[in-house]
Tab-separated table of C-alpha atoms in Angstrom:
chain	number	residue	atom	x	y	z
M	32	ARG	CA	88.996	71.937	73.516
M	33	GLU	CA	88.615	71.664	77.271
M	34	ILE	CA	86.552	74.857	77.483
M	35	ASN	CA	84.474	74.074	74.398
M	36	ALA	CA	83.645	70.596	75.684
M	37	ALA	CA	80.684	72.068	77.547
M	38	THR	CA	78.959	72.746	74.209
M	39	ASP	CA	80.826	70.504	71.767
M	40	ASN	CA	79.995	67.380	73.771
M	41	PRO	CA	76.734	68.073	75.576
M	42	LEU	CA	75.322	65.501	77.979
M	43	PHE	CA	71.779	64.267	77.273
M	44	PHE	CA	69.520	62.427	79.703
M	45	PRO	CA	66.196	60.741	78.933
M	46	GLU	CA	63.305	62.820	80.202
M	47	GLY	CA	62.736	62.103	83.861
M	48	ASP	CA	66.128	60.468	84.372
M	49	ALA	CA	68.261	63.595	84.532
M	50	PRO	CA	70.182	63.543	87.828
M	51	PHE	CA	69.480	67.247	88.282
M	52	ASP	CA	65.682	66.943	88.124
M	53	LEU	CA	64.555	67.286	91.728
M	54	ASN	CA	61.257	65.532	90.948
M	55	PHE	CA	63.105	62.298	90.195
M	56	ARG	CA	65.533	62.243	93.110
M	57	ALA	CA	64.509	58.681	94.022
M	58	ASN	CA	65.847	57.472	90.661
M	59	TRP	CA	69.217	59.188	90.989
M	60	PRO	CA	72.380	57.108	91.177
M	61	PRO	CA	73.625	56.782	94.783
M	62	ALA	CA	76.389	59.344	94.205
M	63	TYR	CA	73.801	62.054	93.465
M	64	ARG	CA	71.239	61.410	96.179
M	65	GLY	CA	70.882	64.033	98.877
M	66	ASP	CA	72.989	66.619	97.050
M	67	ASN	CA	71.286	69.108	94.737
M	68	ARG	CA	74.346	71.353	94.516
M	69	LEU	CA	76.287	69.259	92.012
M	70	ALA	CA	77.002	70.937	88.687
M	71	TYR	CA	78.868	69.659	85.650
M	72	SER	CA	80.276	72.185	83.196
M	73	ALA	CA	82.086	69.466	81.181
M	74	GLY	CA	84.954	71.943	80.950
M	75	ASN	CA	87.058	69.431	82.861
M	76	PHE	CA	89.999	70.943	84.721
M	77	HIS	CA	89.963	74.463	83.244
M	78	GLY	CA	89.996	76.715	86.340
M	79	GLN	CA	88.737	79.986	84.875
M	80	PRO	CA	85.815	80.344	87.336
M	81	ILE	CA	88.236	79.966	90.241
M	82	ALA	CA	90.701	82.426	88.713
M	83	ILE	CA	88.064	85.118	88.239
M	84	ALA	CA	86.646	84.565	91.730
M	85	ALA	CA	90.126	84.780	93.291
M	86	ASP	CA	90.912	87.969	91.372
M	87	LEU	CA	87.652	89.589	92.475
M	88	MET	CA	88.194	88.496	96.069
M	89	ALA	CA	91.690	89.997	96.066
M	90	ILE	CA	90.295	93.327	94.861
M	91	ALA	CA	87.595	93.336	97.549
M	92	ILE	CA	90.071	92.437	100.303
M	93	ALA	CA	92.480	95.116	99.109
M	94	GLU	CA	89.735	97.706	99.525
M	95	PHE	CA	89.284	96.708	103.166
M	96	ALA	CA	92.991	97.338	103.725
M	97	SER	CA	92.935	100.616	101.811
M	98	ILE	CA	90.064	101.973	103.902
M	99	ALA	CA	91.689	100.736	107.129
M	100	GLU	CA	94.887	102.603	106.261
M	101	ARG	CA	92.895	105.819	105.801
M	102	ARG	CA	91.385	105.355	109.259
M	103	ILE	CA	94.893	104.897	110.656
M	104	GLN	CA	96.010	108.124	109.014
M	105	THR	CA	92.995	109.992	110.399
M	106	LEU	CA	93.785	108.893	113.960
M	107	LEU	CA	97.419	109.994	113.618
M	108	ASP	CA	96.846	113.289	111.810
M	109	GLY	CA	96.691	116.127	114.338
M	110	ASN	CA	94.601	118.152	111.889
M	111	HIS	CA	91.833	115.572	111.684
M	112	ASN	CA	91.828	113.438	114.845
M	113	ARG	CA	89.673	115.817	116.903
M	114	GLY	CA	92.115	116.985	119.509
M	115	LEU	CA	94.406	114.008	119.873
M	116	PRO	CA	98.165	114.641	119.636
M	117	ARG	CA	99.924	114.121	116.332
M	118	ASN	CA	101.058	110.506	115.921
M	119	LEU	CA	99.477	109.812	119.327
M	120	THR	CA	102.619	110.697	121.251
M	121	SER	CA	103.093	113.207	124.062
M	122	GLU	CA	106.528	114.244	122.788
M	123	PRO	CA	106.379	114.946	119.043
M	124	GLY	CA	109.862	115.499	117.683
M	125	VAL	CA	111.389	113.380	120.435
M	126	ASN	CA	109.213	110.327	119.824
M	127	SER	CA	107.633	109.458	116.491
M	128	GLY	CA	104.751	107.632	118.167
M	129	LEU	CA	102.904	105.414	115.730
M	130	MET	CA	103.957	107.326	112.618
M	131	ILE	CA	106.119	104.508	111.242
M	132	ALA	CA	103.300	102.012	111.731
M	133	GLN	CA	101.276	104.044	109.252
M	134	TYR	CA	104.200	103.871	106.813
M	135	THR	CA	104.039	100.089	107.021
M	136	ALA	CA	100.284	100.064	106.454
M	137	ALA	CA	100.647	102.366	103.442
M	138	SER	CA	103.373	100.124	102.015
M	139	LEU	CA	101.206	97.020	102.354
M	140	VAL	CA	98.262	98.784	100.715
M	141	SER	CA	100.463	99.831	97.790
M	142	GLU	CA	101.777	96.293	97.410
M	143	ASN	CA	98.199	95.038	97.278
M	144	LYS	CA	97.431	97.422	94.433
M	145	VAL	CA	100.154	95.766	92.359
M	146	LEU	CA	98.995	92.278	93.334
M	147	CYS	CA	95.410	93.085	92.322
M	148	HIS	CA	96.272	93.077	88.640
M	149	PRO	CA	94.018	90.190	87.556
M	150	ALA	CA	95.798	86.939	86.809
M	151	SER	CA	92.737	85.644	84.966
M	152	VAL	CA	93.330	87.953	81.983
M	153	ASP	CA	96.715	86.335	81.364
M	154	SER	CA	97.400	83.106	79.492
M	155	ILE	CA	100.368	81.268	78.030
M	156	PRO	CA	100.077	78.089	75.918
M	157	THR	CA	101.520	74.842	77.283
M	158	SER	CA	101.711	71.162	76.342
M	159	SER	CA	102.673	71.708	72.690
M	160	ASN	CA	99.781	74.145	72.390
M	161	ALA	CA	97.256	71.472	73.386
M	162	GLU	CA	96.478	73.664	76.363
M	163	ASP	CA	96.359	76.884	74.390
M	164	HIS	CA	94.375	78.916	76.931
M	165	VAL	CA	95.460	78.696	80.566
M	166	SER	CA	93.294	80.047	83.384
M	167	MET	CA	96.096	81.078	85.789
M	168	SER	CA	93.799	80.097	88.664
M	169	THR	CA	96.658	78.911	90.882
M	170	HIS	CA	98.486	82.198	90.383
M	171	ALA	CA	95.276	84.113	91.137
M	172	ALA	CA	94.708	82.145	94.346
M	173	ARG	CA	98.305	82.636	95.522
M	174	LYS	CA	98.092	86.376	94.897
M	175	MET	CA	94.789	86.553	96.738
M	176	ARG	CA	96.326	84.795	99.734
M	177	THR	CA	99.151	87.370	99.845
M	178	VAL	CA	96.663	90.241	99.565
M	179	LEU	CA	94.679	88.733	102.443
M	180	ARG	CA	97.730	88.451	104.686
M	181	ASN	CA	98.734	92.036	103.877
M	182	ALA	CA	95.220	93.234	104.680
M	183	GLN	CA	95.215	91.374	107.983
M	184	ASN	CA	98.487	93.059	108.926
M	185	VAL	CA	97.020	96.465	108.047
M	186	ILE	CA	94.028	95.754	110.289
M	187	ALA	CA	96.396	94.605	113.058
M	188	ILE	CA	98.123	97.988	112.775
M	189	GLU	CA	94.752	99.732	112.875
M	190	LEU	CA	93.839	97.867	116.062
M	191	MET	CA	97.103	98.977	117.672
M	192	VAL	CA	96.573	102.599	116.625
M	193	ALA	CA	92.917	102.602	117.706
M	194	ALA	CA	93.841	101.234	121.144
M	195	GLN	CA	96.429	103.993	121.521
M	196	ALA	CA	93.833	106.587	120.502
M	197	LEU	CA	91.434	105.231	123.140
M	198	ASP	CA	94.185	105.514	125.751
M	199	TRP	CA	94.526	109.162	124.868
M	200	ARG	CA	90.826	109.944	124.577
M	201	VAL	CA	89.907	108.378	127.915
M	202	GLY	CA	93.095	109.569	129.605
M	203	MET	CA	92.503	113.174	128.551
M	204	SER	CA	89.097	113.036	130.195
M	205	ILE	CA	90.812	112.067	133.476
M	206	ASP	CA	93.840	114.371	133.377
M	207	PRO	CA	94.674	116.334	130.204
M	208	THR	CA	98.259	116.931	131.405
M	209	ALA	CA	99.212	113.374	132.396
M	210	PRO	CA	101.323	111.147	130.140
M	211	ARG	CA	99.325	108.447	128.462
M	212	ARG	CA	99.313	104.895	129.733
M	213	GLU	CA	97.209	101.778	129.466
M	214	MET	CA	93.740	102.167	130.934
M	215	SER	CA	92.923	100.172	134.044
M	216	VAL	CA	89.825	98.000	134.207
M	217	LYS	CA	88.360	100.506	136.683
M	218	GLU	CA	88.949	103.420	134.317
M	219	LEU	CA	87.360	101.484	131.479
M	220	LYS	CA	84.228	101.016	133.576
M	221	THR	CA	83.954	104.334	135.425
M	222	THR	CA	85.174	107.241	133.292
M	223	ALA	CA	82.564	109.181	131.386
M	224	VAL	CA	84.270	108.751	128.023
M	225	ALA	CA	84.889	105.035	128.554
M	226	GLN	CA	81.264	104.485	129.537
M	227	GLY	CA	80.308	105.739	126.095
M	228	ILE	CA	82.417	103.039	124.453
M	229	ALA	CA	80.475	100.027	123.222
M	230	PRO	CA	81.036	96.900	125.354
M	231	ARG	CA	82.335	94.959	122.360
M	232	LEU	CA	84.861	97.705	121.623
M	233	ARG	CA	86.097	97.534	125.207
M	234	GLU	CA	86.591	93.790	124.788
M	235	ILE	CA	88.594	94.338	121.611
M	236	TYR	CA	90.682	97.004	123.360
M	237	GLN	CA	91.476	94.601	126.180
M	238	SER	CA	92.355	91.845	123.688
M	239	VAL	CA	94.831	94.193	122.020
M	240	ARG	CA	96.322	95.289	125.323
M	241	LYS	CA	96.910	91.686	126.395
M	242	VAL	CA	99.530	91.381	123.663
M	243	SER	CA	100.537	94.987	122.929
M	244	PRO	CA	101.106	97.535	125.716
M	245	THR	CA	100.534	101.257	125.289
M	246	VAL	CA	103.337	102.984	123.384
M	247	THR	CA	104.745	105.584	125.807
M	248	ARG	CA	108.080	106.049	124.037
M	249	ASP	CA	109.520	104.873	120.747
M	250	ARG	CA	110.154	101.165	120.352
M	251	ALA	CA	110.140	98.645	117.542
M	252	LEU	CA	106.505	97.831	116.806
M	253	SER	CA	106.922	94.780	114.586
M	254	ASP	CA	106.468	92.374	117.493
M	255	ASP	CA	103.313	94.218	118.583
M	256	VAL	CA	101.831	93.902	115.101
M	257	ARG	CA	102.791	90.229	114.931
M	258	ARG	CA	101.194	89.455	118.297
M	259	ILE	CA	97.995	91.310	117.404
M	260	PHE	CA	97.899	89.485	114.066
M	261	GLU	CA	98.233	86.149	115.842
M	262	ALA	CA	95.592	87.046	118.436
M	263	PHE	CA	92.990	88.088	115.874
M	264	PHE	CA	93.763	86.110	112.727
M	265	SER	CA	95.795	82.969	113.468
M	266	ALA	CA	93.955	79.644	113.389
M	267	GLY	CA	93.073	78.448	116.865
M	268	THR	CA	93.569	81.850	118.496
M	269	ARG	CA	91.189	83.946	116.424
M	270	THR	CA	89.443	86.745	118.332
M	271	ARG	CA	85.924	87.461	117.114
M	272	PHE	CA	85.203	91.042	116.040
């Protein structure tokens, strides 16, 4: 009944008095004046539009994470990263570099695929069958929020991996035999490779390096990912891309 109310109980207004007629704004009730975005479906609380929107948003966000994970893999794959060492480490076999970080990104992407099953296609009757079709909009919104957080963590991992790749790319242009380390401000400004990096990218690199130092030997990376996440995505500390 709630859904059908939009057509079973239509609202009629005398010609010229309809609150949605922009030509008669002066005659609108005070609650309507100055706002031409109000819409009344008469479907009351049924949240199907929100459920569908949340499901679609989750799918779109999941694609961002999926593509980001593929970029991570490309940077770590010695067959495709254009001369960078495998897993961005100088001692493959002794150190795993950023290999495990890619595992985490892949796991989050796979979890998102499960979470992207649309909640809006589900329904279960409640209230003695008075509410016989349920929108599942709350469930859809909660799933979307989890997908978003997973995607943000994948992008945090990508930022860490990309910064490490820049360390290698610029460092190799200075001394191909030297172990990799964090680039100095001078190196960022003076080396030929670094000069070809867009200014905004240099700023992002420096933002990453403020909270996550270059990985020179194996260490737990969860704190690095958390700090990058907080620097770029937490309210109040968000870094603009």
